[in-house]
Amino acid sequence: WGQFRRGFVDAVSVSSAKNFVQKGGRIAATVPLLGLSLTDRNEFAACGRSPVFNQIRRLQIAHGRGFTGAHTRELLALANCPRLAHLDLATEAIDDEGAAAIATCPNLAALTDLRLSENRMSDVGLTALAQSPHLSNLRALRVDYQFAVRAPGVRALAESPNVAGLRELNLGYCGGPDGARALATSKFLTKLEDLTVLDSVVESLETVVNSPNVAGLIRLRITARGAKAVAASPHMRNLRELEFIQHATDDDAVALANSPHLANLRRLNLSSHIISDKGAKALAESPYLGGLCEGWLFLGSTSNLTKDVVSALLNRFGHHPAHMPAPGGFPSLPENVRFS
């Protein structure tokens, strides 16, 4: 069974498509069945015989790199292939053939959320998705960790009017400086609210975060090499959630703490980093990060911090008296300050 939505369980996870064919009618008579997660490696085509398959609106294929581009084409060609709003084929073996099958499927005209993270697409596949007239209703696109994607694919995405409705773009590698410039100058990617960019080239990250196209961002996930650029960008004023991948330095933490552009942050995630007293003290004394009291501060470890600095963090971001340190003791942790 899946999660509750509006008081009902509306999704199931099944390990046998044949079993779903047999029992799907009973399930659909019990709950408003809209979501299906299928882990069956060999029998997915059997879903085509299910009388309730075409009422599914959210489909996840969770084979674990066992679902290829040819499988994608076969699935989407089923006579009763549903008109999906959400399609999740992450961490499979979707290549350019699979991307082409998605791009040319008229049944996906209602799709708003497409998840293809950690697959095998190249620029050809991403270009096919970007240019598809059937995907113009997309609001969320996740194509991170496609290591064969370079600047041409990112440019095709940035230059396509079909992506003008995107609010969430999980891109991962943005194609280096050329791809970053295409994103920054795109006439269509202007409504983004959630962006992931995991380039390691500082120039690329600076280009992206200094673009007016990101002025509406609410959530940003980026490599720590871009921390100083994020802190300096006036386009970060609407950010509520900020997460850094890889290792941030104390100087990065100081830059973030002293940035007036981050005054609206509610969640700051540095959980993959180990900063010392210098960086942690700057966060605790920041004149701009007071909003984190209402959200979360994630730090990687307290192993490099003295008790005085941990106390300073707690005094700033955990206001309940029960969270203050006992005399001579190590401070307890409030709910809104986490050390993972």
CSV table of C-alpha atoms in Angstrom, one decimal, residues 1-336:
chain,number,residue,atom,x,y,z
A,1,TRP,CA,0.0,0.0,0.0
A,2,GLY,CA,1.1,3.5,-0.7
A,3,GLN,CA,0.7,6.7,1.3
A,4,PHE,CA,-2.6,8.4,2.3
A,5,ARG,CA,-3.8,11.3,0.1
A,6,ARG,CA,-6.9,13.2,1.2
A,7,GLY,CA,-7.8,10.4,3.6
A,8,PHE,CA,-7.4,7.5,1.2
A,9,VAL,CA,-4.6,5.1,0.2
A,10,ASP,CA,-4.5,5.7,-3.5
A,11,ALA,CA,-1.4,3.7,-4.6
A,12,VAL,CA,0.0,0.2,-4.4
A,13,SER,CA,3.4,-1.4,-5.0
A,14,VAL,CA,3.3,-4.8,-6.7
A,15,SER,CA,6.1,-7.3,-7.4
A,16,SER,CA,4.0,-9.3,-10.0
A,17,ALA,CA,2.2,-7.7,-12.9
A,18,LYS,CA,0.1,-10.9,-13.3
A,19,ASN,CA,-1.0,-10.6,-9.7
A,20,PHE,CA,-2.0,-7.0,-10.4
A,21,VAL,CA,-4.1,-8.2,-13.3
A,22,GLN,CA,-5.9,-10.7,-11.1
A,23,LYS,CA,-6.4,-8.4,-8.0
A,24,GLY,CA,-6.4,-4.9,-9.5
A,25,GLY,CA,-10.2,-4.8,-9.8
A,26,ARG,CA,-10.7,-5.7,-6.2
A,27,ILE,CA,-8.1,-3.1,-5.1
A,28,ALA,CA,-9.7,-0.4,-7.3
A,29,ALA,CA,-13.1,-1.2,-5.8
A,30,THR,CA,-11.7,-0.7,-2.3
A,31,VAL,CA,-9.6,2.5,-2.8
A,32,PRO,CA,-9.4,5.3,-5.4
A,33,LEU,CA,-6.4,3.6,-7.2
A,34,LEU,CA,-4.3,6.2,-9.0
A,35,GLY,CA,-0.7,5.2,-8.3
A,36,LEU,CA,1.2,2.0,-9.2
A,37,SER,CA,4.8,1.1,-8.4
A,38,LEU,CA,5.9,-2.0,-10.3
A,39,THR,CA,9.0,-4.0,-9.4
A,40,ASP,CA,8.3,-7.0,-11.7
A,41,ARG,CA,11.3,-7.4,-14.0
A,42,ASN,CA,9.7,-9.6,-16.6
A,43,GLU,CA,6.0,-9.3,-16.7
A,44,PHE,CA,5.3,-5.6,-17.0
A,45,ALA,CA,3.5,-6.0,-20.3
A,46,ALA,CA,0.9,-8.1,-18.4
A,47,CYS,CA,-0.4,-4.7,-17.1
A,48,GLY,CA,-2.0,-4.3,-20.5
A,49,ARG,CA,-4.5,-7.0,-19.7
A,50,SER,CA,-5.6,-5.3,-16.5
A,51,PRO,CA,-9.0,-3.6,-16.7
A,52,VAL,CA,-7.9,-0.9,-14.2
A,53,PHE,CA,-4.4,-0.1,-15.6
A,54,ASN,CA,-5.7,2.7,-17.7
A,55,GLN,CA,-7.0,4.6,-14.6
A,56,ILE,CA,-3.5,4.9,-13.2
A,57,ARG,CA,-2.1,8.4,-13.1
A,58,ARG,CA,1.2,7.9,-11.3
A,59,LEU,CA,3.5,5.1,-12.5
A,60,GLN,CA,6.8,4.1,-11.1
A,61,ILE,CA,8.9,1.3,-12.7
A,62,ALA,CA,11.3,0.2,-9.9
A,63,HIS,CA,13.3,-2.6,-11.5
A,64,GLY,CA,16.7,-1.4,-10.6
A,65,ARG,CA,18.4,-1.0,-13.9
A,66,GLY,CA,16.4,-3.8,-15.5
A,67,PHE,CA,14.1,-1.6,-17.6
A,68,THR,CA,15.5,-0.6,-20.9
A,69,GLY,CA,14.6,1.8,-23.7
A,70,ALA,CA,13.0,-1.1,-25.6
A,71,HIS,CA,10.9,-1.9,-22.5
A,72,THR,CA,9.8,1.8,-22.3
A,73,ARG,CA,8.6,1.7,-25.9
A,74,GLU,CA,6.7,-1.5,-25.3
A,75,LEU,CA,5.1,-0.2,-22.2
A,76,LEU,CA,3.9,3.1,-23.8
A,77,ALA,CA,2.6,1.2,-26.8
A,78,LEU,CA,0.2,-0.9,-24.7
A,79,ALA,CA,-3.4,-0.5,-25.9
A,80,ASN,CA,-4.6,0.7,-22.5
A,81,CYS,CA,-1.6,2.7,-21.6
A,82,PRO,CA,-2.8,5.3,-19.0
A,83,ARG,CA,-2.8,9.0,-19.5
A,84,LEU,CA,-0.2,9.6,-16.8
A,85,ALA,CA,0.5,12.7,-14.8
A,86,HIS,CA,3.6,11.3,-13.1
A,87,LEU,CA,6.1,8.9,-14.6
A,88,ASP,CA,9.1,7.7,-12.6
A,89,LEU,CA,11.8,5.6,-14.5
A,90,ALA,CA,14.7,6.7,-12.3
A,91,THR,CA,17.8,4.4,-11.9
A,92,GLU,CA,16.8,2.1,-14.7
A,93,ALA,CA,18.6,1.7,-18.1
A,94,ILE,CA,16.7,4.3,-20.1
A,95,ASP,CA,18.8,5.4,-23.1
A,96,ASP,CA,18.1,7.6,-26.1
A,97,GLU,CA,15.6,5.0,-27.4
A,98,GLY,CA,13.6,5.2,-24.2
A,99,ALA,CA,13.7,9.0,-24.3
A,100,ALA,CA,12.4,8.9,-27.9
A,101,ALA,CA,9.6,6.6,-26.8
A,102,ILE,CA,8.6,9.0,-24.1
A,103,ALA,CA,8.9,12.0,-26.4
A,104,THR,CA,6.7,10.5,-29.2
A,105,CYS,CA,3.9,9.1,-26.9
A,106,PRO,CA,0.7,11.1,-27.3
A,107,ASN,CA,-0.7,9.4,-24.2
A,108,LEU,CA,1.8,11.5,-22.1
A,109,ALA,CA,0.2,14.8,-23.1
A,110,ALA,CA,-1.1,15.2,-19.5
A,111,LEU,CA,2.3,14.4,-17.9
A,112,THR,CA,3.4,17.0,-15.4
A,113,ASP,CA,6.2,15.1,-13.5
A,114,LEU,CA,8.9,13.1,-15.4
A,115,ARG,CA,11.7,11.4,-13.4
A,116,LEU,CA,14.6,10.0,-15.3
A,117,SER,CA,17.5,10.4,-12.9
A,118,GLU,CA,20.5,8.1,-13.2
A,119,ASN,CA,19.9,6.7,-16.6
A,120,ARG,CA,21.9,6.4,-19.8
A,121,MET,CA,20.6,9.2,-22.0
A,122,SER,CA,22.9,11.4,-24.1
A,123,ASP,CA,22.3,14.8,-25.7
A,124,VAL,CA,20.1,13.0,-28.3
A,125,GLY,CA,17.7,11.8,-25.7
A,126,LEU,CA,17.5,15.1,-23.8
A,127,THR,CA,16.9,16.9,-27.1
A,128,ALA,CA,14.1,14.6,-28.0
A,129,LEU,CA,12.4,15.2,-24.7
A,130,ALA,CA,12.9,19.0,-25.0
A,131,GLN,CA,11.4,19.2,-28.5
A,132,SER,CA,8.5,16.9,-27.8
A,133,PRO,CA,5.1,18.6,-28.4
A,134,HIS,CA,3.5,16.0,-26.0
A,135,LEU,CA,5.5,17.1,-23.0
A,136,SER,CA,4.5,20.8,-22.9
A,137,ASN,CA,2.6,20.4,-19.7
A,138,LEU,CA,5.7,19.3,-17.7
A,139,ARG,CA,6.1,21.1,-14.4
A,140,ALA,CA,8.9,18.9,-13.0
A,141,LEU,CA,11.8,17.3,-14.9
A,142,ARG,CA,14.6,15.2,-13.3
A,143,VAL,CA,17.4,14.2,-15.5
A,144,ASP,CA,20.4,14.4,-13.2
A,145,TYR,CA,23.3,12.0,-13.3
A,146,GLN,CA,23.1,11.5,-17.1
A,147,PHE,CA,26.8,11.5,-17.6
A,148,ALA,CA,26.6,11.5,-21.4
A,149,VAL,CA,24.6,14.8,-21.5
A,150,ARG,CA,26.7,17.8,-22.5
A,151,ALA,CA,26.2,21.4,-23.5
A,152,PRO,CA,24.2,20.6,-26.7
A,153,GLY,CA,21.5,18.7,-24.8
A,154,VAL,CA,21.2,21.4,-22.2
A,155,ARG,CA,21.1,24.1,-24.9
A,156,ALA,CA,18.3,22.2,-26.6
A,157,LEU,CA,16.4,22.1,-23.3
A,158,ALA,CA,17.0,25.8,-22.6
A,159,GLU,CA,15.9,26.9,-26.2
A,160,SER,CA,12.7,24.9,-26.3
A,161,PRO,CA,9.3,26.7,-25.8
A,162,ASN,CA,7.9,23.3,-24.7
A,163,VAL,CA,9.6,23.7,-21.3
A,164,ALA,CA,8.2,27.1,-20.5
A,165,GLY,CA,6.0,25.6,-17.8
A,166,LEU,CA,8.8,24.0,-15.8
A,167,ARG,CA,8.9,24.8,-12.1
A,168,GLU,CA,11.3,22.1,-11.0
A,169,LEU,CA,14.5,21.2,-13.0
A,170,ASN,CA,16.8,18.6,-11.5
A,171,LEU,CA,19.6,18.8,-14.1
A,172,GLY,CA,22.7,17.7,-12.3
A,173,TYR,CA,25.5,18.5,-14.7
A,174,CYS,CA,24.6,21.5,-16.7
A,175,GLY,CA,27.0,21.0,-19.6
A,176,GLY,CA,29.9,23.2,-18.4
A,177,PRO,CA,30.1,26.9,-19.1
A,178,ASP,CA,28.3,26.7,-22.5
A,179,GLY,CA,25.4,24.8,-21.0
A,180,ALA,CA,25.3,27.2,-18.0
A,181,ARG,CA,25.1,30.2,-20.4
A,182,ALA,CA,22.2,28.6,-22.2
A,183,LEU,CA,20.3,28.1,-19.0
A,184,ALA,CA,21.1,31.7,-17.8
A,185,THR,CA,19.9,33.3,-21.0
A,186,SER,CA,17.0,31.0,-21.7
A,187,LYS,CA,13.8,32.8,-22.8
A,188,PHE,CA,11.7,29.9,-21.5
A,189,LEU,CA,13.2,28.7,-18.2
A,190,THR,CA,12.0,31.7,-16.4
A,191,LYS,CA,9.5,30.2,-13.9
A,192,LEU,CA,11.8,27.9,-12.0
A,193,GLU,CA,11.2,27.5,-8.3
A,194,ASP,CA,13.3,24.3,-7.7
A,195,LEU,CA,16.7,23.8,-9.3
A,196,THR,CA,19.5,21.3,-8.9
A,197,VAL,CA,22.8,22.0,-10.5
A,198,LEU,CA,25.8,19.8,-9.6
A,199,ASP,CA,28.6,21.1,-11.8
A,200,SER,CA,32.0,21.3,-10.3
A,201,VAL,CA,33.2,24.2,-12.4
A,202,VAL,CA,32.9,27.5,-10.4
A,203,GLU,CA,32.4,29.6,-13.6
A,204,SER,CA,29.3,27.5,-14.5
A,205,LEU,CA,27.8,27.8,-11.1
A,206,GLU,CA,28.4,31.5,-11.0
A,207,THR,CA,26.7,31.9,-14.4
A,208,VAL,CA,23.6,30.1,-13.3
A,209,VAL,CA,23.1,31.7,-9.9
A,210,ASN,CA,23.7,35.2,-11.3
A,211,SER,CA,20.9,34.8,-13.9
A,212,PRO,CA,17.6,36.6,-13.5
A,213,ASN,CA,16.0,33.3,-14.5
A,214,VAL,CA,16.6,32.0,-11.0
A,215,ALA,CA,15.2,35.0,-9.2
A,216,GLY,CA,12.0,33.0,-8.4
A,217,LEU,CA,13.8,30.0,-6.9
A,218,ILE,CA,12.4,28.7,-3.6
A,219,ARG,CA,14.7,25.7,-3.4
A,220,LEU,CA,18.3,25.3,-4.7
A,221,ARG,CA,20.5,22.3,-4.5
A,222,ILE,CA,24.0,23.0,-5.7
A,223,THR,CA,27.7,21.9,-5.3
A,224,ALA,CA,29.5,23.7,-2.5
A,225,ARG,CA,31.9,25.2,-5.1
A,226,GLY,CA,29.1,27.6,-5.8
A,227,ALA,CA,28.6,28.6,-2.2
A,228,LYS,CA,30.2,32.0,-2.4
A,229,ALA,CA,28.4,32.8,-5.7
A,230,VAL,CA,25.1,31.9,-4.0
A,231,ALA,CA,25.9,34.2,-1.1
A,232,ALA,CA,26.8,37.1,-3.4
A,233,SER,CA,23.8,36.8,-5.8
A,234,PRO,CA,21.0,39.2,-5.4
A,235,HIS,CA,18.7,36.7,-7.2
A,236,MET,CA,18.6,34.5,-4.1
A,237,ARG,CA,16.3,36.6,-2.2
A,238,ASN,CA,13.3,34.3,-2.5
A,239,LEU,CA,15.2,31.2,-1.4
A,240,ARG,CA,13.6,29.2,1.4
A,241,GLU,CA,15.6,26.0,1.1
A,242,LEU,CA,19.3,25.7,0.3
A,243,GLU,CA,21.3,22.5,0.1
A,244,PHE,CA,25.0,22.0,-0.7
A,245,ILE,CA,26.5,18.8,-2.1
A,246,GLN,CA,30.2,18.0,-1.6
A,247,HIS,CA,32.3,19.7,1.0
A,248,ALA,CA,31.8,23.3,2.0
A,249,THR,CA,34.6,25.1,3.8
A,250,ASP,CA,34.5,27.4,6.8
A,251,ASP,CA,35.0,30.4,4.4
A,252,ASP,CA,31.9,29.2,2.5
A,253,ALA,CA,29.9,29.1,5.8
A,254,VAL,CA,31.1,32.6,6.6
A,255,ALA,CA,30.0,33.9,3.2
A,256,LEU,CA,26.6,32.4,3.7
A,257,ALA,CA,26.2,33.8,7.2
A,258,ASN,CA,27.0,37.3,6.0
A,259,SER,CA,24.8,37.3,2.9
A,260,PRO,CA,21.8,39.7,3.1
A,261,HIS,CA,20.4,37.9,0.1
A,262,LEU,CA,19.7,34.8,2.2
A,263,ALA,CA,17.5,36.5,4.8
A,264,ASN,CA,14.4,34.5,3.8
A,265,LEU,CA,16.0,31.0,4.2
A,266,ARG,CA,14.1,28.6,6.3
A,267,ARG,CA,16.2,25.5,5.7
A,268,LEU,CA,19.9,25.3,5.3
A,269,ASN,CA,21.4,21.8,4.7
A,270,LEU,CA,25.2,21.4,5.2
A,271,SER,CA,24.8,17.8,6.4
A,272,SER,CA,27.5,16.4,4.0
A,273,HIS,CA,30.1,18.9,5.4
A,274,ILE,CA,32.2,19.0,8.5
A,275,ILE,CA,32.9,22.6,9.4
A,276,SER,CA,34.9,23.9,12.4
A,277,ASP,CA,34.3,26.5,15.0
A,278,LYS,CA,35.0,29.3,12.6
A,279,GLY,CA,32.2,28.4,10.2
A,280,ALA,CA,29.7,27.3,12.9
A,281,LYS,CA,30.3,30.5,14.9
A,282,ALA,CA,29.6,32.6,11.8
A,283,LEU,CA,26.3,30.8,11.3
A,284,ALA,CA,25.4,31.3,15.0
A,285,GLU,CA,26.2,35.0,14.8
A,286,SER,CA,24.7,35.7,11.4
A,287,PRO,CA,22.5,38.8,11.3
A,288,TYR,CA,20.5,37.3,8.4
A,289,LEU,CA,19.8,33.7,9.2
A,290,GLY,CA,17.2,34.2,11.9
A,291,GLY,CA,14.6,32.6,9.7
A,292,LEU,CA,16.2,29.2,10.3
A,293,CYS,CA,14.5,29.3,13.7
A,294,GLU,CA,11.3,28.5,11.9
A,295,GLY,CA,12.9,25.7,9.8
A,296,TRP,CA,16.0,23.6,10.0
A,297,LEU,CA,19.7,23.8,10.2
A,298,PHE,CA,21.4,20.6,9.1
A,299,LEU,CA,25.1,20.2,10.1
A,300,GLY,CA,27.3,17.2,9.3
A,301,SER,CA,28.9,16.6,12.7
A,302,THR,CA,29.7,18.2,16.0
A,303,SER,CA,33.1,16.4,16.1
A,304,ASN,CA,35.0,19.5,15.1
A,305,LEU,CA,33.1,21.9,17.3
A,306,THR,CA,33.7,23.0,20.9
A,307,LYS,CA,30.9,23.0,23.4
A,308,ASP,CA,30.8,26.8,23.4
A,309,VAL,CA,30.1,26.9,19.7
A,310,VAL,CA,27.5,24.2,19.8
A,311,SER,CA,25.9,26.2,22.7
A,312,ALA,CA,26.0,29.3,20.5
A,313,LEU,CA,24.2,27.4,17.7
A,314,LEU,CA,21.5,26.2,20.1
A,315,ASN,CA,21.1,29.7,21.6
A,316,ARG,CA,20.5,31.1,18.2
A,317,PHE,CA,18.4,28.4,16.5
A,318,GLY,CA,16.8,26.6,19.5
A,319,HIS,CA,15.0,28.9,21.8
A,320,HIS,CA,13.3,26.5,24.2
A,321,PRO,CA,14.9,26.5,27.7
A,322,ALA,CA,15.0,22.7,27.7
A,323,HIS,CA,17.5,22.8,24.8
A,324,MET,CA,20.0,24.9,26.7
A,325,PRO,CA,23.1,23.1,28.1
A,326,ALA,CA,23.2,22.1,31.8
A,327,PRO,CA,26.1,23.6,33.8
A,328,GLY,CA,29.2,21.7,32.7
A,329,GLY,CA,27.3,19.5,30.4
A,330,PHE,CA,27.0,19.1,26.7
A,331,PRO,CA,23.8,20.8,25.2
A,332,SER,CA,20.9,18.7,24.1
A,333,LEU,CA,19.6,19.2,20.6
A,334,PRO,CA,16.3,20.9,19.8
A,335,GLU,CA,14.0,19.6,17.0
A,336,ASN,CA,15.0,22.3,14.6
